[in-house]
Amino acid sequence: MTTSMIRMGMQVDAWKQDLGDFYRARIVEMDDSLIFIHYEGFPPDQADWIHLSDIRRPLANNNISKPNRQHSSINALTASTKRRRKESLQQIDDPNQHQQRQWPHLQDEKGDGDDQGGGKYGPKGRESPLSWKDYATFYYTQEGTKARHHTGLVQDRRMALHSCPCHSKEFAHPERPDRLSSILQQLHNERILRYVKHLHGREATPSELSKAHTIQHIHNYTPPEQEGNKEIMKVTSIAALLNPTPPPKTLRGIGGGVVTTETTTATTQDGYLLPSHRNRLLPNDENITTTSTTTSATTPMNVKLTYPPDLVCQMACGELGIAVDTTFHPSHSSVSAKVAAGSLITLVDAIVQGQLHNGFALVRPPGHHAEDDAAMGFCFFNNVAVAALSTLDKYPTQIKKILIIDWDIHHGNGTQKIFYDHPNVLYISIHRWDHGEFYPHTGAPDECGVGDGVGRNVNIALSDDDSQSRPMGDPEFVAAFYHIIVPIARQFNPDMIFVSAGFDAAAGHPENLGGYIVTPRGFSLMTKLVMDLAQELCDGKLVLTLEGGYALQPLAVSAAASVAQLLRPTSSSNNDDDYRHTLNSVKPNQGCVTSLAKCIQIQQSHWQFDADLLSPSCRFHLPLHWHASEAILTRPKRDKRPIKVPMVEGY
Ligand SMILES: [Zn+2]
Ligand SMILES: [Zn+2]
C-alpha cells in the first residue's frame, strides 16, 4: 500500500516548508513522486508540490509539532536540504523501499476526510468541504479525466524567490513575484484551476541551457553552492553571479531609467569583499514568505565592485542589479531562472509525448530578452529558446520545425538573435517599435535572418506616427495575425507552436512599459487563432509561456482569458463562427496599416501573400461579421461601483 490511499480533494495535514508547521490542506493532484497540495485558507499561489512523507491524516487537536524526521519539500533550497531531497527521491525511486513504505499516518483516512476541528488554517480559514467534495467528484468523472489530458499548467513556487533584496512593494521592480500570484488568484476566482493538469517544474540542466546560451553566460548566472561558514567571500565568486560583459544597451532599462554608479569601493586590495558588505549581498532570507523582514535595505548600497569593471549597476532602490532595471538576488535568482526554463521543458515534453494537447507555462523570470551571452530586460535565460532547441534535439523525428510567435509588446531581441541563422525555427514577433524608439530598440521590419535563417525572422514592427489616434489594441493585433502570421505559418508548416505570451500590450500598462490597449478578449482571440493554426498544422501541439505583463490586474485577467481559451476543445473544422461578433472594430488604425504594409513589402521576398495585401490601398480590414453586433455595442455600460468579488473556495 503506497499512494493508493490518496484520494483527490481529501483533507490532510501537510507540512508547509516556509512556515515550518503542518497545516490543513487538500490534495489536488499527484504524480510519480510528488503530491500537489492546496493549503486551506491560503491563496492558490501557496499551493505546493511536496513528498508523500510530508502529509498525514488530519489530527483532531492542535498539538501538531514537527516530527523527528527530515522534511524535503521541493522548495527547500539550501544545499543540505537539496541533498536530503535527493536521498528522499532515491528512496521513492527504489522499488524495494517503495514496497516497504507504509503510511501509518494515513491509514485511518477513508477518502473524503473532513475536519475534526483543531487544525491550522491559512488566513482565510477553513474552506468549504462541499466545494472540495465537488472537486473530488469532478476529478474522477470522465470529464475530469479528459480535462487533465488537454491543457497543462506548470507552476513551481521556486520562481517566486527571484526578487530584489530590497523587497520593495513599489512599482520600482515591475517584474516581481506578485505577477505569478495574481494570475493564479484570477484562475482560482474563475474556477479554471480544476480543469488543467498541474505539472511541477524542475531546473533546466546546464546541458539544456547550453543549447541556447554560451558556457560563460550559464556560469555567470549559476553560482556555486554557497558555503556559509566562510567569514570572507572572494569577490570574484560574487562577481561570477553577475554578468561581467553586459552590452551597452543593457544600461537602458526596459521601462526607461538611467544607470547610476557609486565609486566607493568595498573591497580589499586583493579582491575580497568585506564581510559587512557581504551581508548586504547575501541576506539570510531562505524562506519565501512574502512578508519577510529579514532584510531592511534602507541605506543605499554605496558599493561598486572593483573587479571585473562595469560589472553591475546600482538600481534606484540602492541594490545592485545586472542592469538599471534587472534585479539579481544572489541566493535565489539563479534557481528561479533555471526553474523557469526547466518548467517550460517539462510542459513541452508532456505535449510532444502526447499526454497533453496544449499548455501554459506560468514562469518567471521571463526569457525573450535574454541573448545567448547576455541577460537583460528582466530576463536571464531565454526560456523559449532553451525549450525549443531541447525539443528539436530530443525529438528529431517528431519535431523538425518550430514556430515561435511572440506577442509581448517588446521585441524579443534574445529569441531573434539566438535563431537568426536557424533554418528550422521561424520567429514571428509583433511588437511596439516606434521606429526604434521603444525598448529594446531592435526588431526593425527589415531584420529577416542571416545565412540559412534568411526569411525565418519576421518582425511585425508597429509604429504609430499619429499621437492623436487610438492606441494599438485588439483590431490591430488580430489583423496582424489574420493577414500576416496565419498565412506565413501555413507556408512554414511547423511541427509545434510556441507562444512567447507577454501581456504587457494589455490596456492598463503605463506608457514606458506598454501603452497599448489590447483587452482580455483580444488575447483570447489571438489564443484561438493560434490554437486553430496548431490544430490545422501540427495536431494541436501548442505551448504558451509567460513573458512580460506588469500591471497586475490586466495581466491576471488577460492571462486567465488565454488559459480559458486553451481549455476549449478545438473543432477540427476551422469554424469561422467562433470569431463572429467578437471585436468592437474590424478596421485597424492607420499606424497599424502602414506597419503591416511595410512588413509585407519586405517579407514578400520570403513568403507568398494574397495579391490584395500587396495593393497600396489595402486597409487590412478583418471580416465584417467579426464586428460585434449592435446589441453588444449598445449594451448599457456596467455600473461603475466596485463589485465585490465573491470569495471562491476550493478548486
Ligand atoms: Zn530593489
Ligand atoms: Zn514585454
XYZ file of C-alpha atoms and ligand atoms in Angstrom:
653
model
C 0.000 0.000 0.000
C 1.517 3.257 -1.008
C -0.252 6.050 -2.746
C -3.429 4.056 -3.235
C -4.986 5.567 -0.133
C -4.653 9.041 -1.555
C -7.886 10.493 -2.878
C -8.050 13.813 -4.644
C -9.764 16.526 -2.663
C -9.182 14.720 0.622
C -8.173 16.735 3.617
C -4.783 16.118 5.160
C -2.288 17.860 7.345
C 0.589 18.902 5.153
C 3.962 20.289 6.065
C 4.340 23.905 4.995
C 8.002 24.467 4.419
C 8.088 28.243 4.707
C 6.078 28.337 7.944
C 7.678 25.255 9.441
C 4.474 23.595 10.570
C 1.621 21.355 9.474
C -1.474 22.993 8.023
C -4.793 21.657 6.861
C -4.561 21.065 3.147
C -6.332 19.410 0.249
C -4.812 17.062 -2.268
C -5.215 18.446 -5.766
C -3.004 16.253 -7.918
C -0.219 13.735 -7.729
C 2.420 12.302 -9.987
C 5.076 9.615 -9.633
C 6.945 11.223 -6.798
C 5.188 14.341 -5.554
C 1.781 15.452 -4.386
C 0.251 18.817 -5.208
C -1.233 20.349 -2.093
C -3.553 23.324 -1.718
C -3.252 24.726 1.795
C -6.686 25.657 3.065
C -7.196 29.332 3.717
C -4.059 30.309 1.824
C -4.085 31.894 -1.643
C -3.629 29.463 -4.524
C -0.053 30.516 -5.230
C 0.927 28.892 -1.932
C -0.061 25.509 -3.335
C 2.991 23.314 -3.471
C 4.424 20.030 -4.629
C 5.543 18.022 -1.613
C 6.505 14.485 -0.768
C 4.084 11.903 0.499
C 6.119 11.721 3.690
C 5.187 15.330 4.401
C 1.465 14.712 4.677
C -0.607 12.858 7.229
C -4.235 12.476 8.091
C -5.757 15.410 9.967
C -5.207 15.263 13.692
C -8.066 16.301 15.895
C -6.041 18.519 18.165
C -3.706 21.366 17.716
C -0.663 19.687 19.202
C 0.906 19.111 15.873
C 4.599 19.510 16.008
C 7.300 18.800 13.552
C 8.065 15.115 13.825
C 11.583 13.958 14.313
C 12.303 13.303 10.694
C 13.534 15.149 7.719
C 11.251 17.148 5.510
C 12.113 17.617 1.956
C 9.742 19.979 0.236
C 10.550 20.794 -3.322
C 11.077 24.352 -2.212
C 13.905 23.685 0.153
C 16.857 25.456 -1.277
C 19.798 25.052 0.987
C 22.459 22.627 -0.044
C 21.746 20.312 2.842
C 18.059 20.238 2.049
C 18.805 19.613 -1.580
C 20.837 16.618 -0.507
C 18.013 15.424 1.706
C 15.584 15.735 -1.133
C 17.833 13.769 -3.415
C 18.064 10.994 -0.858
C 14.347 11.099 -0.355
C 13.693 10.887 -4.079
C 16.083 7.985 -4.311
C 14.065 6.241 -1.631
C 10.914 6.703 -3.618
C 12.571 5.569 -6.804
C 13.863 2.434 -5.151
C 11.181 -0.229 -5.735
C 12.173 -2.196 -2.634
C 11.916 0.857 -0.467
C 8.648 1.615 -2.139
C 7.214 -1.740 -1.225
C 8.257 -1.414 2.368
C 6.873 2.052 2.694
C 3.714 2.161 4.705
C 1.903 5.317 5.522
C 0.574 4.710 9.017
C -0.159 8.378 9.371
C -2.787 7.998 6.664
C -4.173 4.579 7.334
C -7.360 5.666 9.008
C -8.253 8.008 6.216
C -11.418 6.966 4.439
C -11.177 9.224 1.445
C -13.236 12.337 1.851
C -11.658 13.343 5.081
C -13.183 16.282 6.821
C -12.031 18.453 9.606
C -12.398 17.099 13.097
C -11.502 20.520 14.428
C -8.310 21.914 15.800
C -6.140 22.011 12.707
C -4.239 25.029 11.495
C -5.569 27.019 8.563
C -4.320 29.913 6.492
C -5.504 33.489 6.996
C -8.852 32.902 5.256
C -9.627 29.942 7.459
C -11.344 26.709 6.667
C -12.652 26.182 3.140
C -15.996 24.724 2.216
C -15.961 20.907 2.493
C -18.763 20.854 -0.077
C -16.607 22.669 -2.596
C -13.816 20.186 -2.099
C -16.194 17.263 -2.298
C -17.286 18.719 -5.604
C -13.665 18.880 -6.716
C -13.138 15.252 -5.737
C -16.218 14.175 -7.647
C -15.177 16.126 -10.713
C -11.667 14.717 -10.630
C -12.886 11.164 -11.033
C -15.504 11.860 -13.696
C -14.862 11.254 -17.366
C -14.942 14.996 -17.896
C -12.259 15.495 -15.268
C -10.043 12.827 -16.778
C -10.491 14.332 -20.220
C -9.651 17.814 -18.941
C -6.394 16.586 -17.447
C -5.294 15.291 -20.823
C -5.981 18.536 -22.611
C -4.294 21.554 -21.047
C -1.317 21.584 -18.714
C -0.356 24.334 -16.292
C 3.157 24.271 -14.930
C 3.823 26.201 -11.751
C 6.544 25.998 -9.152
C 6.979 28.169 -6.084
C 10.710 28.463 -6.572
C 10.037 31.022 -9.275
C 8.640 33.367 -6.637
C 12.041 33.510 -4.960
C 13.623 35.774 -7.548
C 13.180 39.282 -6.195
C 15.195 42.313 -5.306
C 16.874 42.023 -1.898
C 15.229 45.359 -1.059
C 11.809 43.610 -1.074
C 10.253 46.740 -2.483
C 6.497 46.581 -2.774
C 6.589 49.608 -5.016
C 6.496 49.636 -8.773
C 10.281 50.047 -8.622
C 10.610 46.428 -9.696
C 7.790 45.664 -12.134
C 8.981 42.096 -12.729
C 8.076 40.812 -9.283
C 6.718 37.641 -7.650
C 3.195 39.100 -7.361
C 2.838 38.641 -11.106
C 2.522 34.895 -10.735
C 0.307 35.026 -7.654
C -2.109 37.466 -9.285
C -2.547 35.163 -12.279
C -3.085 32.131 -10.060
C -5.594 34.041 -7.960
C -7.502 35.001 -11.103
C -7.505 31.419 -12.381
C -8.794 30.413 -8.968
C -11.508 33.081 -8.960
C -12.651 31.965 -12.392
C -12.650 28.339 -11.293
C -10.238 27.356 -14.026
C -7.674 25.518 -11.910
C -9.612 22.283 -11.716
C -9.689 21.956 -15.498
C -5.938 21.887 -16.001
C -3.355 19.216 -15.479
C -0.977 20.550 -12.849
C 2.688 19.952 -13.517
C 5.646 20.823 -11.351
C 8.738 22.446 -12.699
C 12.355 21.470 -12.496
C 15.638 23.233 -13.022
C 16.924 23.207 -16.566
C 20.236 21.373 -16.719
C 23.447 23.114 -17.809
C 23.379 20.968 -20.919
C 19.873 22.169 -21.794
C 20.794 25.787 -21.125
C 23.881 25.443 -23.279
C 21.725 24.793 -26.333
C 20.822 28.484 -26.332
C 23.500 30.112 -24.184
C 27.255 30.347 -24.026
C 29.044 28.466 -21.268
C 30.261 31.786 -19.903
C 26.711 33.083 -19.654
C 25.490 29.963 -17.853
C 28.442 30.206 -15.498
C 27.667 33.858 -14.765
C 24.166 33.078 -13.569
C 24.782 29.731 -11.934
C 26.584 30.439 -8.686
C 28.484 27.706 -6.920
C 26.943 26.364 -3.712
C 27.440 28.996 -1.057
C 29.472 27.978 1.913
C 28.007 29.605 4.968
C 30.952 29.333 7.324
C 33.450 31.429 5.481
C 33.958 34.818 7.044
C 35.223 36.348 3.858
C 33.938 35.505 0.450
C 36.132 36.078 -2.511
C 34.671 38.871 -4.532
C 35.197 37.042 -7.768
C 32.628 34.466 -6.703
C 30.124 37.254 -6.187
C 31.302 38.653 -9.453
C 30.606 35.350 -11.094
C 26.953 35.809 -10.228
C 26.757 38.894 -12.307
C 27.282 39.393 -15.969
C 30.745 40.830 -16.494
C 30.205 41.968 -20.036
C 26.761 43.452 -20.477
C 26.329 45.015 -23.893
C 25.962 48.794 -23.745
C 22.238 48.675 -24.445
C 21.544 46.884 -21.161
C 22.333 50.151 -19.464
C 18.949 51.365 -20.625
C 16.150 49.876 -18.586
C 13.056 48.210 -20.001
C 10.881 50.964 -18.608
C 13.441 53.709 -19.164
C 15.751 54.946 -16.440
C 19.391 55.828 -16.156
C 22.254 53.911 -14.645
C 23.866 55.403 -11.574
C 27.037 54.004 -10.140
C 28.867 54.913 -6.990
C 32.616 54.859 -6.872
C 33.052 53.850 -3.247
C 34.840 50.571 -3.142
C 34.117 47.959 -0.554
C 36.806 45.531 -1.467
C 40.258 44.994 -0.152
C 43.174 45.249 -2.497
C 43.396 41.535 -3.089
C 39.836 41.350 -4.254
C 37.958 40.243 -1.162
C 34.592 41.641 -0.287
C 34.387 42.998 3.224
C 32.095 40.914 5.449
C 29.820 43.825 6.322
C 29.007 44.276 2.682
C 28.805 40.596 2.081
C 25.869 40.511 4.451
C 24.096 43.065 2.346
C 24.593 40.947 -0.706
C 23.613 37.689 0.909
C 20.637 38.375 3.142
C 19.690 35.431 5.263
C 16.187 35.028 3.921
C 15.952 31.483 2.748
C 12.254 31.373 3.482
C 9.934 32.647 0.846
C 7.318 34.280 2.975
C 6.228 37.401 1.208
C 6.306 39.302 4.468
C 9.950 38.599 5.067
C 11.548 41.294 7.142
C 14.962 39.759 7.357
C 16.442 42.493 5.227
C 15.918 46.149 5.775
C 17.538 47.855 2.875
C 17.023 51.421 3.862
C 20.521 52.666 3.271
C 21.735 52.865 -0.282
C 24.309 50.382 -1.428
C 27.342 52.562 -1.903
C 29.360 49.768 -3.331
C 30.877 49.273 -6.670
C 32.652 46.017 -7.082
C 36.072 46.750 -8.455
C 36.528 43.583 -10.456
C 35.583 42.922 -13.180
C 34.964 46.512 -14.261
C 31.462 47.598 -15.288
C 30.101 44.529 -13.596
C 26.911 45.827 -12.124
C 24.588 48.764 -11.933
C 23.134 50.351 -8.896
C 19.383 50.443 -9.178
C 17.154 53.218 -7.902
C 16.374 51.249 -4.734
C 20.069 51.127 -3.891
C 20.633 47.444 -4.543
C 22.815 46.041 -7.245
C 21.388 44.722 -10.453
C 22.737 43.471 -13.729
C 21.182 46.491 -15.380
C 19.295 49.501 -14.165
C 16.065 47.503 -14.239
C 17.010 43.873 -13.718
C 17.389 42.698 -10.151
C 19.577 39.805 -9.187
C 19.166 38.124 -5.834
C 22.445 36.340 -5.179
C 20.799 33.473 -3.309
C 17.677 32.893 -5.358
C 17.612 34.366 -8.848
C 19.694 31.624 -10.383
C 17.334 28.914 -9.124
C 14.240 30.776 -10.296
C 15.738 31.350 -13.736
C 16.715 27.707 -14.118
C 13.294 26.534 -12.924
C 11.573 28.862 -15.415
C 13.415 27.284 -18.335
C 13.109 23.756 -16.939
C 9.389 24.144 -16.266
C 8.728 25.017 -19.868
C 10.709 21.962 -20.974
C 8.625 19.759 -18.660
C 5.422 21.072 -20.170
C 6.674 20.755 -23.739
C 7.750 17.160 -23.080
C 4.235 16.286 -21.915
C 2.754 17.842 -25.052
C 5.176 16.245 -27.506
C 4.761 12.856 -25.831
C 1.008 13.134 -26.268
C -0.006 13.303 -22.601
C -1.361 16.790 -23.176
C -2.818 18.723 -26.066
C -1.540 22.165 -25.125
C -0.384 24.081 -22.083
C 0.526 27.286 -20.321
C 3.848 27.752 -18.527
C 3.378 30.114 -15.614
C 7.014 31.125 -15.335
C 9.274 33.966 -14.322
C 11.796 35.478 -14.761
C 10.776 35.885 -18.394
C 13.128 34.964 -21.199
C 12.711 36.633 -24.570
C 15.195 39.478 -23.981
C 17.947 37.103 -22.824
C 20.524 36.674 -25.557
C 22.933 33.780 -25.909
C 25.536 35.689 -23.938
C 23.650 38.423 -22.100
C 20.926 38.870 -19.517
C 18.776 41.959 -19.893
C 15.258 43.335 -19.669
C 14.304 41.192 -16.623
C 15.469 38.036 -18.460
C 18.347 35.679 -17.617
C 17.821 32.519 -19.637
C 15.767 32.504 -22.805
C 13.126 30.008 -21.712
C 11.512 29.613 -25.123
C 14.830 29.269 -26.944
C 16.164 26.719 -24.454
C 12.955 24.667 -24.649
C 12.647 24.902 -28.440
C 16.238 23.811 -29.022
C 15.963 20.996 -26.471
C 12.802 19.810 -28.188
C 14.406 19.789 -31.634
C 17.311 17.767 -30.224
C 15.214 15.401 -28.155
C 12.556 14.543 -30.736
C 14.401 14.709 -34.067
C 11.847 12.675 -35.999
C 8.731 14.200 -34.455
C 9.645 17.862 -34.171
C 11.698 19.166 -37.061
C 10.360 22.700 -37.342
C 9.172 25.081 -34.654
C 7.233 28.306 -34.983
C 7.672 30.872 -32.222
C 5.065 33.628 -32.070
C 5.907 36.487 -29.700
C 3.021 38.793 -28.800
C 4.742 40.535 -25.886
C 4.698 44.278 -26.566
C 8.504 44.291 -26.561
C 10.584 42.793 -29.309
C 12.203 39.514 -28.270
C 15.720 40.547 -29.179
C 17.159 37.480 -27.449
C 14.989 34.985 -29.292
C 15.671 36.731 -32.592
C 19.417 36.693 -32.024
C 19.551 33.044 -30.963
C 17.604 31.831 -34.017
C 18.766 34.425 -36.524
C 20.592 31.860 -38.678
C 18.405 28.857 -37.829
C 16.528 27.434 -40.819
C 14.057 25.349 -38.801
C 12.860 27.856 -36.240
C 10.651 30.640 -37.531
C 10.399 33.600 -35.177
C 7.491 35.991 -35.704
C 7.235 38.925 -33.332
C 4.536 41.552 -33.148
C 5.751 44.431 -31.041
C 5.704 48.139 -30.413
C 8.634 49.555 -32.311
C 8.068 53.294 -32.829
C 10.853 53.328 -35.422
C 13.345 52.021 -32.880
C 12.348 54.335 -30.032
C 10.716 51.631 -27.905
C 12.666 49.156 -25.752
C 14.712 47.120 -26.651
C 15.132 49.205 -29.825
C 15.603 46.109 -32.002
C 13.010 44.399 -34.166
C 13.061 46.525 -37.301
C 10.919 45.100 -40.104
C 13.939 44.523 -42.330
C 15.661 42.178 -39.848
C 14.907 38.944 -41.712
C 17.626 36.499 -40.627
C 21.049 35.581 -41.987
C 22.604 32.589 -43.734
C 20.352 29.540 -43.555
C 17.956 31.580 -41.450
C 17.100 34.160 -44.087
C 13.332 34.545 -44.181
C 12.954 32.810 -40.831
C 12.618 36.050 -38.876
C 9.504 38.169 -39.232
C 9.169 41.437 -37.356
C 5.731 42.979 -37.355
C 7.029 46.267 -36.024
C 4.230 48.614 -35.020
C 4.775 52.350 -35.144
C 2.150 54.979 -34.735
C 3.064 58.332 -36.191
C -0.201 59.967 -35.205
C -0.175 60.506 -31.465
C -3.852 61.527 -31.622
C -5.078 58.196 -32.934
C -6.434 55.338 -30.865
C -3.566 53.272 -29.423
C -2.968 49.820 -30.857
C -5.392 47.257 -29.472
C -7.478 44.256 -30.444
C -8.186 45.053 -34.126
C -4.531 45.867 -34.786
C -3.130 42.718 -33.156
C -5.803 40.442 -34.588
C -5.296 41.952 -38.065
C -1.579 41.164 -37.844
C -2.442 37.561 -37.019
C -5.079 37.296 -39.700
C -3.158 38.877 -42.564
C 0.462 38.003 -41.805
C 1.045 35.421 -39.070
C -1.540 32.857 -40.177
C -0.575 32.785 -43.884
C 3.162 32.643 -43.139
C 2.654 29.911 -40.529
C 0.722 27.815 -43.052
C 3.578 28.060 -45.531
C 6.185 27.229 -42.888
C 4.110 24.268 -41.669
C 5.674 23.774 -38.211
C 5.554 20.618 -36.080
C 4.869 22.604 -32.927
C 3.985 26.190 -31.998
C 5.458 28.112 -29.071
C 3.994 31.438 -27.990
C 6.027 33.975 -26.048
C 2.921 35.238 -24.323
C 3.632 38.558 -22.720
C 0.637 40.537 -21.552
C 2.187 43.995 -21.419
C 0.265 45.078 -24.527
C -2.810 44.869 -22.290
C -4.695 48.056 -21.527
C -3.646 49.446 -18.166
C 0.121 49.459 -18.631
C 1.973 52.760 -18.353
C 3.454 54.266 -21.497
C 7.026 53.292 -20.611
C 6.172 49.600 -20.212
C 3.310 49.294 -22.677
C 0.885 51.968 -23.761
C -1.337 49.717 -25.891
C -4.929 48.729 -25.175
C -5.328 45.045 -26.007
C -8.209 43.577 -23.987
C -8.604 40.112 -22.457
C -10.941 39.363 -25.344
C -8.142 40.275 -27.749
C -5.751 37.865 -26.040
C -8.435 35.225 -26.064
C -8.930 35.725 -29.811
C -5.204 35.569 -30.519
C -5.023 32.362 -28.490
C -7.912 30.980 -30.517
C -6.237 31.911 -33.801
C -3.042 30.173 -32.717
C -4.959 27.121 -31.490
C -6.715 26.817 -34.822
C -3.351 27.098 -36.559
C -1.867 24.410 -34.337
C -4.856 22.173 -34.928
C -4.571 22.633 -38.670
C -0.793 22.274 -38.918
C 0.584 20.218 -36.052
C -2.065 18.161 -34.326
C -2.760 20.945 -31.835
C 0.730 20.985 -30.316
C 0.871 24.407 -28.720
C 2.511 25.887 -25.665
C 2.116 29.391 -24.272
C 4.755 30.707 -21.925
C 4.558 33.831 -19.830
C 6.884 36.675 -20.775
C 6.025 40.250 -19.715
C 2.938 41.854 -18.189
C 3.397 44.113 -15.185
C 0.133 45.812 -14.270
C -1.233 43.031 -12.116
C -4.954 43.247 -12.819
C -4.735 43.427 -16.633
C -2.010 40.792 -16.549
C -4.134 38.422 -14.481
C -7.364 38.727 -16.460
C -5.561 38.590 -19.814
C -3.556 35.503 -18.907
C -6.679 33.848 -17.497
C -8.535 34.619 -20.739
C -5.793 32.851 -22.682
C -5.802 29.827 -20.390
C -9.599 29.636 -20.576
C -9.355 29.604 -24.357
C -6.752 26.818 -24.275
C -9.200 24.642 -22.339
C -11.788 24.743 -25.096
C -11.799 21.715 -27.341
C -10.704 22.675 -30.834
C -13.077 21.771 -33.586
C -11.290 20.027 -36.416
C -13.254 22.046 -38.942
C -11.872 25.545 -38.693
C -15.085 27.212 -37.684
C -15.224 30.862 -38.598
C -18.361 31.196 -36.466
C -16.189 31.286 -33.371
C -14.965 34.731 -34.389
C -18.403 36.128 -35.126
C -19.260 39.362 -33.274
C -16.076 39.345 -31.237
C -14.441 42.705 -31.993
C -15.530 46.264 -31.386
C -13.765 47.291 -34.565
C -12.592 45.370 -37.598
C -10.605 48.287 -39.007
C -7.047 48.625 -37.712
C -5.751 52.156 -37.216
C -3.566 53.978 -39.729
C -0.308 53.300 -37.894
C -1.025 49.593 -37.976
C -1.986 49.668 -41.665
C 1.315 51.352 -42.531
C 3.286 48.952 -40.315
C 1.645 45.821 -41.758
C 2.159 47.087 -45.310
C 5.845 47.672 -44.566
C 6.231 44.177 -43.124
C 4.560 42.549 -46.124
C 6.572 44.632 -48.567
C 9.767 43.241 -47.014
C 8.580 39.698 -46.328
C 7.143 39.123 -49.804
C 10.577 38.043 -50.964
C 10.354 35.156 -48.474
C 6.624 34.349 -48.263
C 3.557 34.398 -50.514
C 0.777 36.864 -49.776
C -2.636 37.403 -51.336
C -2.479 39.957 -54.109
C -4.957 42.223 -52.253
C -2.497 42.640 -49.417
C 0.193 43.905 -51.763
C -2.023 46.690 -53.051
C -1.169 50.163 -51.698
C -4.847 50.707 -50.962
C -5.137 47.658 -48.678
C -6.633 48.663 -45.318
C -6.116 45.243 -43.666
C -9.720 45.022 -42.549
C -10.943 41.944 -40.748
C -14.054 40.017 -41.846
C -17.066 42.243 -41.323
C -19.005 39.631 -39.381
C -16.249 39.595 -36.729
C -17.566 43.004 -35.741
C -19.544 42.991 -32.525
C -23.259 43.264 -33.149
C -25.278 46.350 -32.280
C -26.597 44.571 -29.247
C -23.150 44.240 -27.715
C -22.090 47.755 -28.635
C -25.162 49.443 -27.242
C -25.377 47.336 -24.131
C -25.674 49.626 -21.107
C -22.334 50.359 -19.520
C -21.539 48.388 -16.446
C -22.168 50.009 -13.111
C -19.011 51.827 -12.060
C -19.409 50.935 -8.396
C -16.826 48.410 -7.303
C -18.135 44.897 -7.469
C -17.444 42.691 -4.510
C -15.563 39.681 -5.785
C -17.154 36.563 -4.374
C -14.930 34.543 -2.115
C -14.060 31.445 -4.061
C -13.227 28.363 -2.115
C -11.792 25.115 -3.224
C -10.854 24.460 -6.791
Zn 15.200 46.860 -5.059
Zn 7.483 42.905 -22.614
